[in-house]
Coordinates of C-alpha atoms in Angstrom, one line a residue:
M877 CA 57.5 10.4 108.6
N878 CA 55.3 11.1 105.6
P879 CA 52.4 8.6 104.8
S880 CA 54.0 7.8 101.4
V881 CA 57.0 6.3 103.1
M882 CA 54.8 4.5 105.5
K883 CA 53.3 2.8 102.4
N884 CA 56.5 2.0 100.8
P885 CA 58.6 -0.5 102.8
K886 CA 61.7 -0.1 100.4
M887 CA 61.7 3.6 101.0
M888 CA 61.5 3.1 104.8
L889 CA 64.4 0.5 104.7
L890 CA 66.6 2.9 102.7
Q891 CA 65.9 5.7 105.3
H892 CA 66.7 3.3 108.2
Q893 CA 69.9 2.3 106.5
A894 CA 70.9 5.9 105.9
K895 CA 70.3 6.8 109.4
A896 CA 72.1 3.8 110.6
T897 CA 75.1 4.5 108.4
K898 CA 75.3 8.2 109.7
R899 CA 75.2 7.0 113.3
F900 CA 78.0 4.5 112.4
K901 CA 80.2 6.8 110.7
L902 CA 79.9 9.4 113.5
A903 CA 80.8 6.7 116.1
Q904 CA 83.8 5.7 114.0
Q905 CA 85.0 9.4 113.9
K906 CA 84.7 9.6 117.7
T907 CA 86.7 6.4 118.1
Q908 CA 89.3 7.7 115.8
V909 CA 89.6 11.1 117.6
N910 CA 89.9 9.3 120.9
L911 CA 92.8 7.0 119.6
Q912 CA 94.6 9.9 118.3
M913 CA 94.3 11.7 121.6
V914 CA 95.7 8.8 123.4
A915 CA 98.5 8.2 120.9
Y916 CA 99.6 11.9 121.4
K917 CA 99.5 11.9 125.0
P918 CA 103.1 12.5 126.2
G919 CA 104.7 9.6 128.2
C920 CA 102.2 7.3 126.6
K921 CA 104.2 5.7 123.8
S922 CA 103.1 2.4 122.3

């Protein structure tokens, strides 16, 4: 964290949102992969 960001709350908020979005997308991808693995398991038809 550089000091200029600390002085600028808007920048801090943007960085925080970017991190949160990245984490959310990663979690979504993991969930989708897990769902696909379950769906493709033989003998496990929905």
